[in-house]
Amino acid sequence: GFDSIRSSLVGDPQIEVRHFNEIDDYLYELNSEFMDPESKKRFDYLDFVFLDGNPNFLPWHHKCHKIRVLFKMCKQTNKILFASGIGFSMLIYF
């Protein structure tokens, strides 16, 4: 199904899959450890964010800090976000 859509696109879409521990270079939050202005630019270049993970993680758990920052960034900028598993828990939490 996607091949027919791909032919109408200008250029090839780029898909990047990251573990939640490896998303630092897309995170930006004032007064936190994520204050690299280049991260804000990299986040802005994303068209969509897909967030999925173990639904048994609690959104307020310290292991979910980076996911919380990413989720808040998507919400603040109205970035298109597909949230499943832990992403859905974040949707309820925020």
Short mmCIF file of C-alpha atoms in Angstrom, two decimals:
data_model
loop_
_atom_site.label_atom_id
_atom_site.label_comp_id
_atom_site.label_asym_id
_atom_site.label_seq_id
_atom_site.Cartn_x
_atom_site.Cartn_y
_atom_site.Cartn_z
CA GLY A 1 0.00 0.00 0.00
CA PHE A 2 2.76 2.49 0.86
CA ASP A 3 4.59 1.96 -2.45
CA SER A 4 1.83 3.67 -4.41
CA ILE A 5 2.00 6.69 -2.07
CA ARG A 6 5.80 6.75 -2.14
CA SER A 7 5.83 7.37 -5.90
CA SER A 8 3.90 10.63 -5.39
CA LEU A 9 6.33 11.97 -2.77
CA VAL A 10 9.13 14.37 -3.52
CA GLY A 11 12.22 12.46 -2.42
CA ASP A 12 12.34 9.42 -0.17
CA PRO A 13 10.90 9.62 3.34
CA GLN A 14 13.42 9.15 6.10
CA ILE A 15 12.40 7.00 9.03
CA GLU A 16 14.45 6.98 12.20
CA VAL A 17 13.77 4.53 15.00
CA ARG A 18 15.20 5.31 18.43
CA HIS A 19 15.16 3.66 21.84
CA PHE A 20 13.87 6.06 24.47
CA ASN A 21 17.35 6.28 25.98
CA GLU A 22 18.72 7.56 22.65
CA ILE A 23 16.46 10.55 21.96
CA ASP A 24 18.50 13.24 23.74
CA ASP A 25 19.48 14.94 20.49
CA TYR A 26 15.78 15.76 19.84
CA LEU A 27 14.91 16.99 23.34
CA TYR A 28 14.83 20.62 24.39
CA GLU A 29 13.50 21.96 27.68
CA LEU A 30 14.41 25.17 29.46
CA ASN A 31 16.09 24.86 32.84
CA SER A 32 16.85 21.19 32.38
CA GLU A 33 19.63 18.96 31.14
CA PHE A 34 18.18 19.28 27.62
CA MET A 35 19.12 22.85 26.63
CA ASP A 36 21.01 22.31 23.36
CA PRO A 37 19.47 24.73 20.81
CA GLU A 38 20.41 22.33 17.98
CA SER A 39 18.07 19.76 19.53
CA LYS A 40 15.19 22.16 19.11
CA LYS A 41 16.03 22.48 15.40
CA ARG A 42 16.31 18.71 14.94
CA PHE A 43 12.93 18.26 16.63
CA ASP A 44 11.42 20.91 14.37
CA TYR A 45 12.56 18.98 11.27
CA LEU A 46 10.43 15.98 12.31
CA ASP A 47 7.09 15.75 10.53
CA PHE A 48 5.61 12.98 12.69
CA VAL A 49 6.46 11.33 16.00
CA PHE A 50 5.44 7.76 16.75
CA LEU A 51 5.67 6.88 20.43
CA ASP A 52 5.25 3.30 21.58
CA GLY A 53 6.58 1.38 24.50
CA ASN A 54 5.77 -0.80 27.44
CA PRO A 55 2.30 0.23 28.68
CA ASN A 56 3.24 -0.98 32.17
CA PHE A 57 5.68 1.92 32.64
CA LEU A 58 4.14 4.69 34.69
CA PRO A 59 4.44 8.16 33.12
CA TRP A 60 5.80 9.70 36.33
CA HIS A 61 8.52 7.05 36.76
CA HIS A 62 12.08 8.38 36.48
CA LYS A 63 12.79 6.03 33.55
CA CYS A 64 10.12 7.87 31.55
CA HIS A 65 11.61 11.35 31.97
CA LYS A 66 12.85 11.60 28.36
CA ILE A 67 9.54 10.31 27.03
CA ARG A 68 7.72 12.94 29.11
CA VAL A 69 9.91 15.70 27.67
CA LEU A 70 9.33 14.45 24.11
CA PHE A 71 5.59 14.16 24.71
CA LYS A 72 5.39 17.68 26.16
CA MET A 73 7.35 19.06 23.20
CA CYS A 74 4.92 17.42 20.78
CA LYS A 75 1.96 18.77 22.71
CA GLN A 76 3.36 22.32 22.99
CA THR A 77 4.21 22.54 19.28
CA ASN A 78 1.14 20.64 17.99
CA LYS A 79 3.46 18.10 16.38
CA ILE A 80 1.61 15.15 14.85
CA LEU A 81 1.99 12.34 17.37
CA PHE A 82 0.91 8.71 17.24
CA ALA A 83 0.89 7.46 20.83
CA SER A 84 0.49 3.79 21.76
CA GLY A 85 1.40 1.82 24.88
CA ILE A 86 3.36 4.22 27.11
CA GLY A 87 2.42 7.00 24.69
CA PHE A 88 -1.25 6.48 25.48
CA SER A 89 -0.44 6.58 29.20
CA MET A 90 1.29 9.90 28.62
CA LEU A 91 -1.80 11.20 26.84
CA ILE A 92 -3.89 10.40 29.91
CA TYR A 93 -1.24 11.75 32.32
CA PHE A 94 -0.98 15.12 30.56
#
